[in-house]
JSON list of C-alpha atoms in Angstrom, two decimals:
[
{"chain": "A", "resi": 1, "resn": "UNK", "atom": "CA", "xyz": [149.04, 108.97, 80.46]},
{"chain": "A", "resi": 2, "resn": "UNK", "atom": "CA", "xyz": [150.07, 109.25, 84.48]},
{"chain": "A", "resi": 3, "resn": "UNK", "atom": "CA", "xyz": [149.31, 105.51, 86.10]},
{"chain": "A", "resi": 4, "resn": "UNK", "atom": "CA", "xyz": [146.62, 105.09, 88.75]},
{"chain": "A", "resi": 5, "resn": "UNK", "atom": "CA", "xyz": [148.27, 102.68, 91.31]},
{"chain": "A", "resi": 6, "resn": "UNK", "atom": "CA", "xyz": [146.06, 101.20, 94.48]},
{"chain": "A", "resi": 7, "resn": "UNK", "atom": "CA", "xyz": [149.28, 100.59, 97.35]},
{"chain": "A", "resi": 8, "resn": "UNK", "atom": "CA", "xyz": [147.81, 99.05, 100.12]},
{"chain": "A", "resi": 9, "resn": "UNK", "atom": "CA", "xyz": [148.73, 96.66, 103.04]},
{"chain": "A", "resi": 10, "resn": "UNK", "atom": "CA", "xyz": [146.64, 93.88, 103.50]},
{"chain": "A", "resi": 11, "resn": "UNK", "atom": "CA", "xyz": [146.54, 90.44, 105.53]},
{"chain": "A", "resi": 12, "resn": "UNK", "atom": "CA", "xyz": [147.02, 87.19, 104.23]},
{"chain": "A", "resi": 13, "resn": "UNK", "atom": "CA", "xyz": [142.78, 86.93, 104.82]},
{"chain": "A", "resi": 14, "resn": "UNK", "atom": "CA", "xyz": [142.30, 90.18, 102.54]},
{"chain": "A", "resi": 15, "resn": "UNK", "atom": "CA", "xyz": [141.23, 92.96, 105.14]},
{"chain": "A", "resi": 16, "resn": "UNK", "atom": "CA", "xyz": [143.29, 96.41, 105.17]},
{"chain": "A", "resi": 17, "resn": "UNK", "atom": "CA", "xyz": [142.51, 97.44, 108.70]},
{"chain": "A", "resi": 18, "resn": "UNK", "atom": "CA", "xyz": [140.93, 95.32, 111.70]},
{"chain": "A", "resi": 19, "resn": "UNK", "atom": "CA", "xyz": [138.14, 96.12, 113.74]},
{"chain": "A", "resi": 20, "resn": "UNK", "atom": "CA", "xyz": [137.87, 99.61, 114.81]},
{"chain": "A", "resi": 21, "resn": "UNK", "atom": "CA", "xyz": [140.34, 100.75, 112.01]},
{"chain": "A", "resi": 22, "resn": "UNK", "atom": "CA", "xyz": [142.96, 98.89, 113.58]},
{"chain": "A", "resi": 23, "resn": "UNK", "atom": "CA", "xyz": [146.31, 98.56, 111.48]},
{"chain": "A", "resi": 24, "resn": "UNK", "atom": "CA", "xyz": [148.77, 97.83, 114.61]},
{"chain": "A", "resi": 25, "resn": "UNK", "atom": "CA", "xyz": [149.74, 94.55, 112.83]},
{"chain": "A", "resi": 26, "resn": "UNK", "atom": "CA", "xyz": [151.07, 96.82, 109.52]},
{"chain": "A", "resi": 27, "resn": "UNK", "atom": "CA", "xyz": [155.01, 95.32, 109.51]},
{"chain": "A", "resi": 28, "resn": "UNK", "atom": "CA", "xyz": [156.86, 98.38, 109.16]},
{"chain": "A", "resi": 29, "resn": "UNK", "atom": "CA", "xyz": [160.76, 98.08, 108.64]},
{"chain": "A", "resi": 30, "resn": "UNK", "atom": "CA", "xyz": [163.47, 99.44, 106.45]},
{"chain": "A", "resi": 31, "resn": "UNK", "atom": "CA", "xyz": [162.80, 97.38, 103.76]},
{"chain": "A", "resi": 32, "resn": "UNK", "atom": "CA", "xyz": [159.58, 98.17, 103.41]},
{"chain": "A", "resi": 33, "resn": "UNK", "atom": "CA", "xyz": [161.00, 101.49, 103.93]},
{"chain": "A", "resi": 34, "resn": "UNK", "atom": "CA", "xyz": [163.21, 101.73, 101.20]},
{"chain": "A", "resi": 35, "resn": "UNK", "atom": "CA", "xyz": [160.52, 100.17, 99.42]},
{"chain": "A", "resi": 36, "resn": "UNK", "atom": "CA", "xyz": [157.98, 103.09, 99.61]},
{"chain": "A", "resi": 37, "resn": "UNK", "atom": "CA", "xyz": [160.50, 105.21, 99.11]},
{"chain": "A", "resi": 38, "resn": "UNK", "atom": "CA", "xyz": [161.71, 103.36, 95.95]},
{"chain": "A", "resi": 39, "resn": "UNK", "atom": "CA", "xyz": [157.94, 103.58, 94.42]},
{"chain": "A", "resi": 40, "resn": "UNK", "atom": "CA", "xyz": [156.39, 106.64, 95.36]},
{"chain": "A", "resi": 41, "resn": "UNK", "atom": "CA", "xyz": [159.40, 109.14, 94.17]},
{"chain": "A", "resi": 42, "resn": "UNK", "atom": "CA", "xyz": [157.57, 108.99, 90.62]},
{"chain": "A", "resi": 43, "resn": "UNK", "atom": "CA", "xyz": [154.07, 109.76, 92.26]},
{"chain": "A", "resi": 44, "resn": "UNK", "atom": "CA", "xyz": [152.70, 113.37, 92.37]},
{"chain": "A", "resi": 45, "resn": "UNK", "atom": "CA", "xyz": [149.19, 112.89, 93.53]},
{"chain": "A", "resi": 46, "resn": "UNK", "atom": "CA", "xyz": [147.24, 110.84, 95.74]},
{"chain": "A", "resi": 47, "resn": "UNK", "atom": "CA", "xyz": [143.63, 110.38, 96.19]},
{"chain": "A", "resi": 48, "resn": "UNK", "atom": "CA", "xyz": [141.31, 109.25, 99.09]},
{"chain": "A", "resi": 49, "resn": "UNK", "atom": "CA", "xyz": [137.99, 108.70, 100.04]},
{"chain": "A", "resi": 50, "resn": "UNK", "atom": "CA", "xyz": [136.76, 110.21, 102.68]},
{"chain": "A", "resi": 51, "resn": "UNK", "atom": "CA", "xyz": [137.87, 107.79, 105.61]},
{"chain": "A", "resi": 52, "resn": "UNK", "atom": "CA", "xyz": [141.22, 107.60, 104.79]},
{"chain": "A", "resi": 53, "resn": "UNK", "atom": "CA", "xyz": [141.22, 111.34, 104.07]},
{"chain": "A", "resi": 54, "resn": "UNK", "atom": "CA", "xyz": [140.32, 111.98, 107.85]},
{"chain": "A", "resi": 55, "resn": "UNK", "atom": "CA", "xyz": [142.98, 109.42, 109.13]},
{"chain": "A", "resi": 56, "resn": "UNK", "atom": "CA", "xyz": [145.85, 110.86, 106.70]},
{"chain": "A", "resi": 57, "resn": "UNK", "atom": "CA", "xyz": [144.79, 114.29, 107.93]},
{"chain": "A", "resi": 58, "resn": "UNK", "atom": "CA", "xyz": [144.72, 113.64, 111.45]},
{"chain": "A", "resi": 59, "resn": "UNK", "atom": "CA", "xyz": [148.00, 111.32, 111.70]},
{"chain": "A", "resi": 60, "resn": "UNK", "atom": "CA", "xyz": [150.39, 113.29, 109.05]},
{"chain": "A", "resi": 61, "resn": "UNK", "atom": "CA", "xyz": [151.01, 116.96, 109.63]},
{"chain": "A", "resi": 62, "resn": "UNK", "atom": "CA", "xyz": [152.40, 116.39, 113.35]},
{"chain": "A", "resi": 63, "resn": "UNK", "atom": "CA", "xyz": [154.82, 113.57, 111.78]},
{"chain": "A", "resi": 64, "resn": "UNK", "atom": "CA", "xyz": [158.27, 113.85, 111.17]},
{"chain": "A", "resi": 65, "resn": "UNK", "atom": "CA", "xyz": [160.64, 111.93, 108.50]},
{"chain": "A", "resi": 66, "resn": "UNK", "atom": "CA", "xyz": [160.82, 111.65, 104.48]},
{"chain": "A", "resi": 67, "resn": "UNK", "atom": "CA", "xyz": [157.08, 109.78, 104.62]},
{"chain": "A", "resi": 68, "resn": "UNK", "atom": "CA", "xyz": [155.78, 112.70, 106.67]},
{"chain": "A", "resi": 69, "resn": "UNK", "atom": "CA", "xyz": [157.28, 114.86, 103.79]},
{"chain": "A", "resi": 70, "resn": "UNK", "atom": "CA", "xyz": [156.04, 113.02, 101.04]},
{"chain": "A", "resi": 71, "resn": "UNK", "atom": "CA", "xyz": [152.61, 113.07, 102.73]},
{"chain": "A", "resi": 72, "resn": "UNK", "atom": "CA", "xyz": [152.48, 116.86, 103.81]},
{"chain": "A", "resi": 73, "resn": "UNK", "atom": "CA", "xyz": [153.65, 118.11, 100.72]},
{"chain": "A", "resi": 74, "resn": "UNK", "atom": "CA", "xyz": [152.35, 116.10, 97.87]},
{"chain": "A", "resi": 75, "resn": "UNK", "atom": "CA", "xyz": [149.23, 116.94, 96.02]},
{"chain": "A", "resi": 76, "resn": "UNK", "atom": "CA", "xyz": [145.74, 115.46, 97.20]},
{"chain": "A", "resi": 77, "resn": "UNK", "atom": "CA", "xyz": [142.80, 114.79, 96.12]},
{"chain": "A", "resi": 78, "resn": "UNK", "atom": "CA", "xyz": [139.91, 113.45, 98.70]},
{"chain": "A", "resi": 79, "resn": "UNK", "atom": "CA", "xyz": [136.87, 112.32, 96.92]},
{"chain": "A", "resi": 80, "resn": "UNK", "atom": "CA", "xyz": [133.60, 112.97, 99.44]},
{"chain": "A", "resi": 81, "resn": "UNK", "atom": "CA", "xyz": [130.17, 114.07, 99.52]},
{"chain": "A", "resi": 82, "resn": "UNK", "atom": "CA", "xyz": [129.69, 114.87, 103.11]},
{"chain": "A", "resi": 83, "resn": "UNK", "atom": "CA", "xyz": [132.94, 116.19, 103.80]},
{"chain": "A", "resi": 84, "resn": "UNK", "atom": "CA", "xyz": [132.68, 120.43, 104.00]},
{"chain": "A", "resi": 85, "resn": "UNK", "atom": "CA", "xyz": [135.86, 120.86, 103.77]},
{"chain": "A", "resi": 86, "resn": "UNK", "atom": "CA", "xyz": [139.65, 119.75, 103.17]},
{"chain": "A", "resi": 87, "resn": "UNK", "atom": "CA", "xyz": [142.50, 121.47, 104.84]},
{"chain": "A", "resi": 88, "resn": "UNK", "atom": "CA", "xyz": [145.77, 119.39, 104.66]},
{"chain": "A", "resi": 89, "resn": "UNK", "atom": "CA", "xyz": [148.19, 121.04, 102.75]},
{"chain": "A", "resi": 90, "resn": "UNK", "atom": "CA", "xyz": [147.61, 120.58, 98.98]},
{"chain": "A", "resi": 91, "resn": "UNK", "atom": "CA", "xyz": [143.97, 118.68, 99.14]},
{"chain": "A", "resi": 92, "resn": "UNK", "atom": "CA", "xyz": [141.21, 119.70, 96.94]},
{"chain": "A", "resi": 93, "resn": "UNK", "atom": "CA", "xyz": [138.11, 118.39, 97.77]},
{"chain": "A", "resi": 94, "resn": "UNK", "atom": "CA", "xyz": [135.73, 116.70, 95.27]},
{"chain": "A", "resi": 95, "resn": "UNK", "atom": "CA", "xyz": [132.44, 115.92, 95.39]},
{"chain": "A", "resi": 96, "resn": "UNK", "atom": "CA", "xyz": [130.90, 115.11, 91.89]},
{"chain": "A", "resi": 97, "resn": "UNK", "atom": "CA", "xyz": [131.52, 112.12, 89.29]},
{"chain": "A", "resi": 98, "resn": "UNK", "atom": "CA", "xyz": [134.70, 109.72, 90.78]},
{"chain": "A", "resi": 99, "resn": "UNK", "atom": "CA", "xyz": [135.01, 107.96, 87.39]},
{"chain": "A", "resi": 100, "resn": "UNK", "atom": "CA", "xyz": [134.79, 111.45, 85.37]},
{"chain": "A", "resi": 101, "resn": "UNK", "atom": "CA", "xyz": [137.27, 113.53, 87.86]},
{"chain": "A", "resi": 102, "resn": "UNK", "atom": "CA", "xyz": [140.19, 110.36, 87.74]},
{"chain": "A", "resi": 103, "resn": "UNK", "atom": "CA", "xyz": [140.02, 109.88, 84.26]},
{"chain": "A", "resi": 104, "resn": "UNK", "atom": "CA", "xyz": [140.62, 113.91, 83.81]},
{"chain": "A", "resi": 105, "resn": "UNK", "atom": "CA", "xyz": [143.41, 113.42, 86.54]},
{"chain": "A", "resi": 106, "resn": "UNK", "atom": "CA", "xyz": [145.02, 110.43, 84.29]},
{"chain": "A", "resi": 107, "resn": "UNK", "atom": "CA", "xyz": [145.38, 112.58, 81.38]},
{"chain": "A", "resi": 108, "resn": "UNK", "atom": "CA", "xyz": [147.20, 115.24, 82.63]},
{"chain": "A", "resi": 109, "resn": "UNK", "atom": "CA", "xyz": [150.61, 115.83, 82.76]},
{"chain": "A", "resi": 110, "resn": "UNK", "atom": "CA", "xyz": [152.52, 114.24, 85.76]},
{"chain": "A", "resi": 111, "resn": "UNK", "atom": "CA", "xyz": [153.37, 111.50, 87.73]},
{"chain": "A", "resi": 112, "resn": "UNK", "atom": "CA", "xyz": [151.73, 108.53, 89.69]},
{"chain": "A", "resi": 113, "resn": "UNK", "atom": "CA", "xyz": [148.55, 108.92, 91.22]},
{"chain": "A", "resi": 114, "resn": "UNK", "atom": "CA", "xyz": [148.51, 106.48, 94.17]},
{"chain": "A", "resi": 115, "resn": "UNK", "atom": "CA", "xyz": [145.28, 105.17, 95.94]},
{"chain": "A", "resi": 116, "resn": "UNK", "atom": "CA", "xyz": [145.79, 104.52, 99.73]},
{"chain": "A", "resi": 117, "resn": "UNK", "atom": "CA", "xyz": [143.26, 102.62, 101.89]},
{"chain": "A", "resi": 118, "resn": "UNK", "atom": "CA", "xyz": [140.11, 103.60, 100.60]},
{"chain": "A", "resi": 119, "resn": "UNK", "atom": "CA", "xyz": [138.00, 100.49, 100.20]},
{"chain": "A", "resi": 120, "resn": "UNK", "atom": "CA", "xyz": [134.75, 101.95, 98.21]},
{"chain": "A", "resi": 121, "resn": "UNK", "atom": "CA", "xyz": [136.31, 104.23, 96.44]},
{"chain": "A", "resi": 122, "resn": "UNK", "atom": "CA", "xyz": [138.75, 101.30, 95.15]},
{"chain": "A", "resi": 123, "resn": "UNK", "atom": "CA", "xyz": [135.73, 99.36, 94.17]},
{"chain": "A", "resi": 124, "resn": "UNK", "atom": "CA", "xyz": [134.41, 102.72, 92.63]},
{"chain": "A", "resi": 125, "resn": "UNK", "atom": "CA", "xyz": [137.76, 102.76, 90.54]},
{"chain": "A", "resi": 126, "resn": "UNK", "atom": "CA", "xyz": [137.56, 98.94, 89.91]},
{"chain": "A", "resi": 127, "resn": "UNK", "atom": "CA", "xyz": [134.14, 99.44, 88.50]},
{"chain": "A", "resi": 128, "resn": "UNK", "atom": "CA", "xyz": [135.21, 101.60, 85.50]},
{"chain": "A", "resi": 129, "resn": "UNK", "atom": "CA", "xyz": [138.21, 100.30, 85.34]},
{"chain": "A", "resi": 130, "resn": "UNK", "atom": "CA", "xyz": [140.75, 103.14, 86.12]},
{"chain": "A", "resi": 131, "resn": "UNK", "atom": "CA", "xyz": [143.19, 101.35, 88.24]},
{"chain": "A", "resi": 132, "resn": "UNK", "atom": "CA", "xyz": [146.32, 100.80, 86.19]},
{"chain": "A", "resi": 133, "resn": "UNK", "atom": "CA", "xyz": [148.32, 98.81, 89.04]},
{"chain": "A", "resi": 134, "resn": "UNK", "atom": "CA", "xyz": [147.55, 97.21, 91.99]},
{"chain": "A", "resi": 135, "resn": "UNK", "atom": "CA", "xyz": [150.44, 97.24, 94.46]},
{"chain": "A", "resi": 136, "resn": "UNK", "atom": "CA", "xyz": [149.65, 94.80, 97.56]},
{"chain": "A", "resi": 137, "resn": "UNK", "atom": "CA", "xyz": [151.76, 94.33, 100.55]},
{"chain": "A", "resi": 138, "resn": "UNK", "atom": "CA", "xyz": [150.78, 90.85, 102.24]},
{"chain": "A", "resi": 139, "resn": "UNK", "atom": "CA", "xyz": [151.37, 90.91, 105.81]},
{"chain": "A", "resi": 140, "resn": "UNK", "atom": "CA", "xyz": [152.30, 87.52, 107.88]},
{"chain": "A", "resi": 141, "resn": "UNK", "atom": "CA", "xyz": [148.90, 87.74, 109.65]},
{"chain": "A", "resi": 142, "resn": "UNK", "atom": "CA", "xyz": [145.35, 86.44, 110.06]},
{"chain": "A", "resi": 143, "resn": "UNK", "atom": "CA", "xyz": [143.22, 88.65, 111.54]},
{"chain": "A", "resi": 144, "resn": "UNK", "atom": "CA", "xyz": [139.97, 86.84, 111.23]},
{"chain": "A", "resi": 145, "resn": "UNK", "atom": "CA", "xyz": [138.02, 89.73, 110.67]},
{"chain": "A", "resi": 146, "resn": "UNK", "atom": "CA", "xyz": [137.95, 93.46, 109.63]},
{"chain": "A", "resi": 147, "resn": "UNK", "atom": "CA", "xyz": [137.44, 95.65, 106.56]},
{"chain": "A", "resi": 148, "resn": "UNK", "atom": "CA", "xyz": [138.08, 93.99, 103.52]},
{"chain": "A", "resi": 149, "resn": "UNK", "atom": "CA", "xyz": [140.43, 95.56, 101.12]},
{"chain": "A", "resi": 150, "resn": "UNK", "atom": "CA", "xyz": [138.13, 94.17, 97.84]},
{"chain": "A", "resi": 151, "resn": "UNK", "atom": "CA", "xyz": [134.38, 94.47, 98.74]},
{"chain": "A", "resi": 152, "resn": "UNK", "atom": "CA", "xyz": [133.32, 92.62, 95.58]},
{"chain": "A", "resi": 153, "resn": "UNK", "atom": "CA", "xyz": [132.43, 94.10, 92.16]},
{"chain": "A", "resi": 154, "resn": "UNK", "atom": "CA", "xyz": [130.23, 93.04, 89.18]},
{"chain": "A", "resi": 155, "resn": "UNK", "atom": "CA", "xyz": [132.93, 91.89, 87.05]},
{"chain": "A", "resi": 156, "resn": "UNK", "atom": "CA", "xyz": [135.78, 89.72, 87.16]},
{"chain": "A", "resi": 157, "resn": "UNK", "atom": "CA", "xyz": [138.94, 91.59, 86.75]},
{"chain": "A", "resi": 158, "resn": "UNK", "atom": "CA", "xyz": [141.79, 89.03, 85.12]},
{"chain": "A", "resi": 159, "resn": "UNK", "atom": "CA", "xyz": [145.47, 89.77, 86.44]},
{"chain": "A", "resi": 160, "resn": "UNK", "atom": "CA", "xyz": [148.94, 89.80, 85.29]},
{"chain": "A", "resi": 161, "resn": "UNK", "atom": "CA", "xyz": [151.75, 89.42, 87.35]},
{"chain": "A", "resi": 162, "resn": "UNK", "atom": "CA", "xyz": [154.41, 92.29, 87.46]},
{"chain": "A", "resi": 163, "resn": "UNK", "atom": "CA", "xyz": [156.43, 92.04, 90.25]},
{"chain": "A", "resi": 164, "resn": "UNK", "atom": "CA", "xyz": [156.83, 89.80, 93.57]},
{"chain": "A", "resi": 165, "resn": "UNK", "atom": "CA", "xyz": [159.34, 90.95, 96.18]},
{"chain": "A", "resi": 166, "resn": "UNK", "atom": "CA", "xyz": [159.67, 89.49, 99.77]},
{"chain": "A", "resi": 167, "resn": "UNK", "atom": "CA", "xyz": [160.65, 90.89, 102.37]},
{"chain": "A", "resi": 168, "resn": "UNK", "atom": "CA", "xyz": [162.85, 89.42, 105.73]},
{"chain": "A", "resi": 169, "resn": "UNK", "atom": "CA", "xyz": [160.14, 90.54, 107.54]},
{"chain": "A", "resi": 170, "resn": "UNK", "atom": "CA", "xyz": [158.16, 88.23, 105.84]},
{"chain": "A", "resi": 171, "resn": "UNK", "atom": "CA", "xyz": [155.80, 91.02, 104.27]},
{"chain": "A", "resi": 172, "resn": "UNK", "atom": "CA", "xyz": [155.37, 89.85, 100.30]},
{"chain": "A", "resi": 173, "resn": "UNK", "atom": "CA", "xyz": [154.92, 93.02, 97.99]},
{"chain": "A", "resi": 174, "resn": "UNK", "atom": "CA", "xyz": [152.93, 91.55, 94.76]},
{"chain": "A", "resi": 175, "resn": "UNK", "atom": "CA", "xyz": [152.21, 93.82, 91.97]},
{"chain": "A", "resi": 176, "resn": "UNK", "atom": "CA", "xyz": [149.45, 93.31, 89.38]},
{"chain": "A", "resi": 177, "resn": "UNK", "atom": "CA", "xyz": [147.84, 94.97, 86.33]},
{"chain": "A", "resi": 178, "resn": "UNK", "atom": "CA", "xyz": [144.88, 94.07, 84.71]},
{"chain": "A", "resi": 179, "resn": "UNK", "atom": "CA", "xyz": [145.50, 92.02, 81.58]},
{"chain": "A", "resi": 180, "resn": "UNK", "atom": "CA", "xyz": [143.22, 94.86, 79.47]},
{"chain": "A", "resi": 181, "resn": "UNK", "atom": "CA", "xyz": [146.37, 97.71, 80.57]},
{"chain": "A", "resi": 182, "resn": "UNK", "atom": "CA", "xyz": [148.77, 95.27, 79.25]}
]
């Protein structure tokens, strides 16, 4: 069964973007670099909601570089039910049962399946407890306020520890599965 991983980057007070989607404090280096790079060569699909979606699709396809690549050419999935349409390369659109559609997705053959950004439908994938791995980048900043990462859920979720690598940057990569995948 193909892993669902949530890979986000997130400040040391929880939120993944600032106010007004801001994400200027993301600490991008090589490390980090050749981290991404490291991780996501066994994914083949990522999913969205339908924010993210309409960031990724507006930011990617005029990028260059490996990540611009990876993005442009790997398969998508964006998970909406307002959105009329999807037309980055390789999205399908999706607009009926979340928990149904990514358990269908885990089963078939394949790689990865990596979750970026996407606050609600991470707690949508919390709630039925799809998420496999939960890959968290903690950046040396306090922003005070924004949009938090985990918006809450009805149950608590116990963790084990898989990985911790840190960065010169000071960035700390934790990764984490829920003690029921383990």
């Amino acid at each position: 069964m193909r892993k669902l991983i949530i890979w986000d980057m997130v400040t040391v007070d929880g939120f993944f973007q600032g106010p007004d989607r801001d994400i200027s404090w993301f600490v991008f280096e090589e490390e980090l670099e050749n981290y991404i790079h490291e991780t996501q060569e066994k994914a083949d699909t990522l999913i969205f909601g339908r924010v993210t979606y309409e960031l990724m699709a507006a930011y990617w396809p005029s990028e260059q570089g490996w990540i611009a690549d990876f993005m442009n050419k790997i398969d998508k999935v964006v998970f909406s039910r307002t959105l009329k349409s999807a037309d980055w390369n390789n999205t399908k659109l999706f607009n009926g049962n979340v928990a149904e559609e990514v358990s269908k997705l885990k089963t078939r053959d394949g790689g990865d399946i990596f979750v970026f950004g996407s606050a609600d439908l991470t707690a949508t994938l919390m709630e039925h407890g799809l998420i496999d791995e939960y890959h968290l980048g903690i950046n040396p900043v306090i922003l005070g306020k924004g949009t938090p990462l985990f918006k809450g859920g009805p149950n608590r979720i116990p963790l084990k520890h898989l990985e911790t690598r840190t960065l010169k940057s000071g960035v700390v990569i934790l990764h984490y599965a829920p003690e029921s995948r383990q």
